Short mmCIF file of C-alpha atoms in Angstrom, two decimals:
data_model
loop_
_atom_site.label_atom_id
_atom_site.label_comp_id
_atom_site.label_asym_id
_atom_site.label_seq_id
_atom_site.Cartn_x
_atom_site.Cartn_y
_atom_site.Cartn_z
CA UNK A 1 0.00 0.00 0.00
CA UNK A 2 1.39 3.33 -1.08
CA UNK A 3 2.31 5.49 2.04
CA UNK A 4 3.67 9.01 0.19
CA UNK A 5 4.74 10.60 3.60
CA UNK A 6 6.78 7.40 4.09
CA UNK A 7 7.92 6.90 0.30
CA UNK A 8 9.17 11.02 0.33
CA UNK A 9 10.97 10.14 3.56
CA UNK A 10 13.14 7.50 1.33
CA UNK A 11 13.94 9.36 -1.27
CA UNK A 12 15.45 12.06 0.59
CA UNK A 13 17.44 9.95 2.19
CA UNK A 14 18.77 8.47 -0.78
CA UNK A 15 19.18 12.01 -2.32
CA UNK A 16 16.81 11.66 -5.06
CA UNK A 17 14.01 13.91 -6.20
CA UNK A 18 10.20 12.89 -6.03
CA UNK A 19 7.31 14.77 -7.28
CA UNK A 20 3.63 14.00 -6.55
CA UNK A 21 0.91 13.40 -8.92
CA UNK A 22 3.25 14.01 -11.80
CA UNK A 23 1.79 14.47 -15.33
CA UNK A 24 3.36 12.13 -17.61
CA UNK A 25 3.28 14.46 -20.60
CA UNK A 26 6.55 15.86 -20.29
CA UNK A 27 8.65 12.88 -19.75
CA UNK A 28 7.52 11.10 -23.52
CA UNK A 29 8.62 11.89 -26.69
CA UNK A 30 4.60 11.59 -27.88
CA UNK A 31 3.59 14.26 -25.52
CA UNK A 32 0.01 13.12 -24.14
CA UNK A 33 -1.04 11.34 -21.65
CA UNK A 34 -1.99 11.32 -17.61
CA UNK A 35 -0.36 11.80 -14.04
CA UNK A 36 1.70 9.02 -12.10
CA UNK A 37 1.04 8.91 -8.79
CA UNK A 38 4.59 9.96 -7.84
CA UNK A 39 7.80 10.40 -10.04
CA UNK A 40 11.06 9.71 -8.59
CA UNK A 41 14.45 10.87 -10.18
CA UNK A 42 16.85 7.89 -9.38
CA UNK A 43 20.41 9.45 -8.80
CA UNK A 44 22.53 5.58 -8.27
CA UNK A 45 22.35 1.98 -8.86
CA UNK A 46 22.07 2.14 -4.83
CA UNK A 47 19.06 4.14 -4.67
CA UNK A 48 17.57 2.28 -7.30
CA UNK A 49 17.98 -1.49 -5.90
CA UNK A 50 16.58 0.51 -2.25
CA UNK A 51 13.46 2.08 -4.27
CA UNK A 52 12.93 -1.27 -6.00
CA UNK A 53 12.71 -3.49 -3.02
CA UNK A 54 10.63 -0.66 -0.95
CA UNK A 55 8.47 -1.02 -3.82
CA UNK A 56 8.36 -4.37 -4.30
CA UNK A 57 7.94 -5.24 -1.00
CA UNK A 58 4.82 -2.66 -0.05
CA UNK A 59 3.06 -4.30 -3.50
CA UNK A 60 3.21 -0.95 -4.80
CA UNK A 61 2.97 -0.54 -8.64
CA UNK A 62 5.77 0.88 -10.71
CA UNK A 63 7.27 1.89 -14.35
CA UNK A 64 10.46 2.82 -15.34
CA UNK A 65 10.96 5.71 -17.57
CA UNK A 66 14.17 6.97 -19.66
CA UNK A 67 14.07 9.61 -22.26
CA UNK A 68 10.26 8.41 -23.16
CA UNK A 69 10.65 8.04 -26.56
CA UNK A 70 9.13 4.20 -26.93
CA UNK A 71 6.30 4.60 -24.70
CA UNK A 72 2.84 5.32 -24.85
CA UNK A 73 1.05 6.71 -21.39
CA UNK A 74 -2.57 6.39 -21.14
CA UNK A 75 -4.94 9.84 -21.12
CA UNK A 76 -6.05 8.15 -17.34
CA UNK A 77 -2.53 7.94 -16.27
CA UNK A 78 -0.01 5.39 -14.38
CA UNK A 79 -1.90 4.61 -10.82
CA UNK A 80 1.87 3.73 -9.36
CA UNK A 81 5.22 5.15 -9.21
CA UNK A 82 7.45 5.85 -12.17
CA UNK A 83 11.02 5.55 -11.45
CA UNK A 84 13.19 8.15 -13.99
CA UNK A 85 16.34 7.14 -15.04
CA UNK A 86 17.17 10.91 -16.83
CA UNK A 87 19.91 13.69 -16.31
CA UNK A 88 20.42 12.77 -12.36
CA UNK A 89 21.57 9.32 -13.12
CA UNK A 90 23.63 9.77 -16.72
CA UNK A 91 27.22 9.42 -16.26
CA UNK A 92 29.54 8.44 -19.12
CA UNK A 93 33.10 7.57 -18.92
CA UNK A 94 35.66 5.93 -21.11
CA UNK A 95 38.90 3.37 -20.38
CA UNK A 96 40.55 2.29 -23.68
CA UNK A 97 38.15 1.49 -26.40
CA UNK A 98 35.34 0.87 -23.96
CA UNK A 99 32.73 3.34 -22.79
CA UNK A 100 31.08 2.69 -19.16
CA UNK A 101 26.96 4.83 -19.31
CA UNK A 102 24.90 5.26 -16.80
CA UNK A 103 21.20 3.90 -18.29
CA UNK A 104 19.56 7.50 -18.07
CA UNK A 105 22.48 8.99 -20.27
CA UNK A 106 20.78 9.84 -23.70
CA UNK A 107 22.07 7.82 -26.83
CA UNK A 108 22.85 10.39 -28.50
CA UNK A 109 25.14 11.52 -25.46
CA UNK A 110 26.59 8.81 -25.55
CA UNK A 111 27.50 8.92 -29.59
CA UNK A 112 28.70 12.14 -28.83
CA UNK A 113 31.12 11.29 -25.83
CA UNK A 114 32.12 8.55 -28.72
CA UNK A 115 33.19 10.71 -31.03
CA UNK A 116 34.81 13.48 -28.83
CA UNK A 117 36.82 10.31 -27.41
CA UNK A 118 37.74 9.27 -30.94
CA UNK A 119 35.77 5.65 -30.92
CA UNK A 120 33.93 4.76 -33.51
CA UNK A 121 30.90 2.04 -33.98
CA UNK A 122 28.32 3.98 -32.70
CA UNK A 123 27.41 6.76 -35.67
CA UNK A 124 24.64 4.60 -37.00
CA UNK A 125 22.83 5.07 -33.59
CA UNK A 126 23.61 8.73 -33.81
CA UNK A 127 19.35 10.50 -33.56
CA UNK A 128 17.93 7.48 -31.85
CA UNK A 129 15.76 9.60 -29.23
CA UNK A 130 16.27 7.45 -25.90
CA UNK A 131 18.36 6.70 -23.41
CA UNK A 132 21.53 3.91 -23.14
CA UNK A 133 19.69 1.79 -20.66
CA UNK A 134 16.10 2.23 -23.16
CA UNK A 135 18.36 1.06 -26.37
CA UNK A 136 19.59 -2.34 -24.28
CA UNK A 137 16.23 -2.76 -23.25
CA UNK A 138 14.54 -3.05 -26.88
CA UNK A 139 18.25 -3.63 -29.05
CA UNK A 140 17.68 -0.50 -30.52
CA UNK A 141 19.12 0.13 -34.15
CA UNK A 142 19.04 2.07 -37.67
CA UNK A 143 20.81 1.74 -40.85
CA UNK A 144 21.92 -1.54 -40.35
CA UNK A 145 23.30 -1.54 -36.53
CA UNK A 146 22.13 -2.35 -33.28
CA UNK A 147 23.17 -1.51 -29.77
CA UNK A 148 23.93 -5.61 -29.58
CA UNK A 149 26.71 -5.00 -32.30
CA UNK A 150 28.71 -2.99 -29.19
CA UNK A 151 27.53 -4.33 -26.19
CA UNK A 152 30.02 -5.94 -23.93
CA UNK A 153 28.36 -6.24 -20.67
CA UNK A 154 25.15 -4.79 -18.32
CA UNK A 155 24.80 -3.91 -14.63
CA UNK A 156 21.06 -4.48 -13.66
CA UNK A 157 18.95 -5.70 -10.14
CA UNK A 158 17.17 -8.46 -10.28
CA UNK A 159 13.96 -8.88 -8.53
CA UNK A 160 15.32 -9.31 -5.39
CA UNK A 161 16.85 -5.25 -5.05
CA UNK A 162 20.36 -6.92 -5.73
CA UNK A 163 22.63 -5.54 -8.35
CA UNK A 164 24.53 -7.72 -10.26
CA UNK A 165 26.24 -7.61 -14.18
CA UNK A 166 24.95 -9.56 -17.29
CA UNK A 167 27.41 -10.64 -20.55
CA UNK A 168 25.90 -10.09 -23.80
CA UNK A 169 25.87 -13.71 -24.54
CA UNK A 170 23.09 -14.00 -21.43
CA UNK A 171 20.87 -11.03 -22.78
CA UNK A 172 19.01 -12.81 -25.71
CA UNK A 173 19.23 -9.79 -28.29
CA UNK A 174 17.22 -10.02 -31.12
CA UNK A 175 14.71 -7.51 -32.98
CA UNK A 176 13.65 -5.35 -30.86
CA UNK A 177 14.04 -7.55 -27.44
CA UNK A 178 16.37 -8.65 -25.00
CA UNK A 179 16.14 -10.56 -21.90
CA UNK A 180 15.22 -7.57 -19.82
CA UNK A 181 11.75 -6.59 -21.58
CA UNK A 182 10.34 -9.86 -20.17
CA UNK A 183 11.89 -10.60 -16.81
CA UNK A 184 11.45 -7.12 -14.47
CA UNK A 185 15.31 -7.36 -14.46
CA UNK A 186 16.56 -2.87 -13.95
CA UNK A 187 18.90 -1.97 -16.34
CA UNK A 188 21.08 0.61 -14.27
CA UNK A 189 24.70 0.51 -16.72
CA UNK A 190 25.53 -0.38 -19.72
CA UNK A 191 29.23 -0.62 -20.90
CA UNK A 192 30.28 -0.34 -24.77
CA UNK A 193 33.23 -2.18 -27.19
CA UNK A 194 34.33 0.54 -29.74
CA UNK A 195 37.47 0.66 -31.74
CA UNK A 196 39.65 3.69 -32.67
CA UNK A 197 38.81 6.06 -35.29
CA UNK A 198 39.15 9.13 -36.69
CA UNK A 199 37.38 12.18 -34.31
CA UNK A 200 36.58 14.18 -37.68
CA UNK A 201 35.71 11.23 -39.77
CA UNK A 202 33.58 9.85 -36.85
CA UNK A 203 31.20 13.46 -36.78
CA UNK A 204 31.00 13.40 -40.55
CA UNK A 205 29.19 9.84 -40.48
CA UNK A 206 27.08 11.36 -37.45
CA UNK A 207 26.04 14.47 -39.19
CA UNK A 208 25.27 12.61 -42.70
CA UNK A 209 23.40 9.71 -40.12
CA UNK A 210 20.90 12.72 -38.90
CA UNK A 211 20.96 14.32 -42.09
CA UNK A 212 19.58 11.09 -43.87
CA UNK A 213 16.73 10.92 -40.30
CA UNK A 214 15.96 14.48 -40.78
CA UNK A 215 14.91 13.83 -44.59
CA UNK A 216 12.88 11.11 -43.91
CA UNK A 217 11.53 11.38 -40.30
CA UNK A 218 8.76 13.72 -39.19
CA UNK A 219 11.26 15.21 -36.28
CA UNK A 220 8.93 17.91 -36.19
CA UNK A 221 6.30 16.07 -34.66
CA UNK A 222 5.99 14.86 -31.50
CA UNK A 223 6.06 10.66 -32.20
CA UNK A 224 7.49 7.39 -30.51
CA UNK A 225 9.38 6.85 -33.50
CA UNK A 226 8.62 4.06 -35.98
CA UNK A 227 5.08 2.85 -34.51
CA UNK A 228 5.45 -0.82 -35.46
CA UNK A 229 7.60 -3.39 -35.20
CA UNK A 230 8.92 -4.89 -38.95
CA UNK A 231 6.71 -8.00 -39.70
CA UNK A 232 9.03 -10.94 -41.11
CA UNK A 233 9.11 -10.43 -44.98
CA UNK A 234 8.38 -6.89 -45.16
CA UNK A 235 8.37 -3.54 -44.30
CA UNK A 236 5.19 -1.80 -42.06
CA UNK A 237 5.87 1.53 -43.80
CA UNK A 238 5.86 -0.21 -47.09
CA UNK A 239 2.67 -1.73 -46.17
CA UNK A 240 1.04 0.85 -44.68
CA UNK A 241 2.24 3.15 -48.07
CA UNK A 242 0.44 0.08 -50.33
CA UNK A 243 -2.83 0.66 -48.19
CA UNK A 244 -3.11 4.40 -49.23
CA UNK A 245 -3.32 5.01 -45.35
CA UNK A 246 -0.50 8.51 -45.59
CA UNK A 247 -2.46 11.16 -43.88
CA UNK A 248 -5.21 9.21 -41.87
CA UNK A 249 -6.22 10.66 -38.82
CA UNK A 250 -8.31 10.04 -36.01
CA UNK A 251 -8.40 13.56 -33.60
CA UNK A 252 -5.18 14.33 -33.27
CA UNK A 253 -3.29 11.83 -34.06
CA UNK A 254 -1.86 11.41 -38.05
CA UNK A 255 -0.31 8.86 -40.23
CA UNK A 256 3.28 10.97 -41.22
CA UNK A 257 2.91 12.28 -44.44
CA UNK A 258 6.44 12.20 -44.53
CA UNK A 259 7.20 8.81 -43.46
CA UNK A 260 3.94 6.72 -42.91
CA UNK A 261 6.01 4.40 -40.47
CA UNK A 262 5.26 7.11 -38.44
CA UNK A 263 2.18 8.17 -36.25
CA UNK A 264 2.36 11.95 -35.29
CA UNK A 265 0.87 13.86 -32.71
CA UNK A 266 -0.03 17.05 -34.75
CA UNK A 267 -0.07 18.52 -31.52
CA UNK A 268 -3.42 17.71 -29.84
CA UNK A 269 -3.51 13.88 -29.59
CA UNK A 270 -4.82 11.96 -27.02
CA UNK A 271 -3.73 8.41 -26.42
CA UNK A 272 -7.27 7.46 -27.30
CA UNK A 273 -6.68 9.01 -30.56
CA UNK A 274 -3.42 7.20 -31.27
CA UNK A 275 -4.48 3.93 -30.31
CA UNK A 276 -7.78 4.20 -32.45
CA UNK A 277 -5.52 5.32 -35.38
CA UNK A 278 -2.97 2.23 -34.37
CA UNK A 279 -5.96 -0.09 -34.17
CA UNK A 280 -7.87 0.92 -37.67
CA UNK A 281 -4.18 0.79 -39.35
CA UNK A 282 -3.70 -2.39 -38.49
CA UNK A 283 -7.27 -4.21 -39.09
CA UNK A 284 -6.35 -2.59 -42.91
CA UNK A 285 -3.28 -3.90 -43.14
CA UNK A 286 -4.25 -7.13 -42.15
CA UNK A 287 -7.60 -6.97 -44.29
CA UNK A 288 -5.80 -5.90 -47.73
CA UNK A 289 -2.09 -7.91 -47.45
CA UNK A 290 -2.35 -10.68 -44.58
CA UNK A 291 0.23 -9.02 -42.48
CA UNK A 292 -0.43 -8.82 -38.57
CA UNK A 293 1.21 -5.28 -37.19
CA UNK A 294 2.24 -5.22 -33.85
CA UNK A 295 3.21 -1.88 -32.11
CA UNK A 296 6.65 -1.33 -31.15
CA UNK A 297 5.79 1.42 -28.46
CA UNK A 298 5.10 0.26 -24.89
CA UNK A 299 1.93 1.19 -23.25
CA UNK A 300 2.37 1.88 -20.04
CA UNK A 301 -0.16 0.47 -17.78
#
């Protein structure tokens, strides 16, 4: 049972920032969506295993949240806690070839802190709108590379509050999944492989990376990114293209003119409208080519 007198009493003992009845809007890349019934800003691996177990152990309900970018938060709201893994807990630091990131440090941080560094193996991820710990968590990738390509190793805590460290070879990386979207295991680190490479060289892929994105992508709108996951022998924005669905809407949510992988919050959206929109694409899709759509985003709920 959630005590809030008790729970704020935790965190500022562990140093970390909570904020009641927290609207959820700000902290997704879709920008809709309800209150939480407290957000927490986790500052450590520590804090986090503490907050875990204190949750875990009360049978209080919980998310985790990075950058937001891969979610979808319903107009009613998350009736639990939502632990943020953002700015307070997004370290990076590199030894040799290998880069050590804190899971709330954004991706594209982290490319950056690559290429400062002169390492190279990351510019394909270079744009990818979430956090280290949020790319691990889904194998995130574009143009050909995935976070699984450079992944060496993983701190998370299990579902006992205890921290402990993963090898890739135990994280089951595939499209779109690892091991840690099923199990409730906490991604709180992730460390990187890169090789050597040329600073200037490095930025030049990055820039011509985001320049491709920024040609193709709807960055103007607020979105979760590609909406659904590639079925096996095709693409979904092919599909959705060969269904003459560019430009649907239901309220104010919008099949990307742009790039119809893409559903777009023209700026008034509900989650109502988006899933409606989500739903009628893919009865469609399914109706004129045989393909089942799934949704990449995760609703939160």
């Amino acid at each position: 049972m959630l005590n809030i007198e008790e729970l704020t009493g935790l965190c500022s003992k562990l140093g970390c920032r909570i904020t009641p009845e927290c609207s959820l809007r700000e902290y997704i890349t879709f920008r809709f969506g309800g209150t939480c019934r407290a957000l927490i800003s986790v500052n450590s691996a520590v804090s986090a295993a503490k907050l875990l177990r204190y949750l875990r152990e009360n049978s209080i309900k919980f998310g985790i949240l990075g950058r937001g970018s891969n979610v979808i938060v319903p107009d009613s709201g998350f009736d639990g806690i939502i632990l943020l893994f953002g700015s307070d807990f997004a370290r990076i630091t590199t030894k040799g070839t290998e880069m050590h990131c804190q899971a709330g440090a954004l991706l594209a941080s982290a490319c950056v802190h690559a290429q400062q560094s002169g390492l190279t193996g990351m510019e394909n991820l270079f744009g990818i709108p979430g956090t280290v710990g949020g790319a691990l968590y889904m194998n995130a990738g574009a143009y050909g590379s995935e976070i699984k390509d450079i992944i060496v190793s993983a701190e998370y805590i299990d579902l006992d509050g205890e921290i402990k460290t993963m090898s890739r070879d135990e994280m089951d990386l595939s499209y779109r999944h690892s091991v840690f979207s099923e199990s409730g295991k906490v991604i709180t680190s992730v460390t990187l492989r890169l090789s050597e490479g040329d600073p200037d060289a490095i930025k030049q892929a990055m820039n011509e990376c985001m320049a491709k994105r920024s040609s193709k992508q709807p960055l103007e709108y607020p979105s979760a990114g590609s909406t659904f996951k590639r079925p096996e022998g095709s693409y979904a924005s092919l599909l959705i293209d060969q269904c003459g669905l560019k430009g649907m809407s239901c309220g104010g949510a919008m099949v990307s003119e742009k790039h119809s992988g893409f559903v777009i919050n023209k700026g008034y959206a509900t989650c109502a409208d988006v899933l409606e929109l989500c739903e009628k694409i893919k009865n469609i899709v399914k109706e004129k080519t045989g393909y089942i759509l799934e949704l990449e985003p995760v609703i939160l709920k």
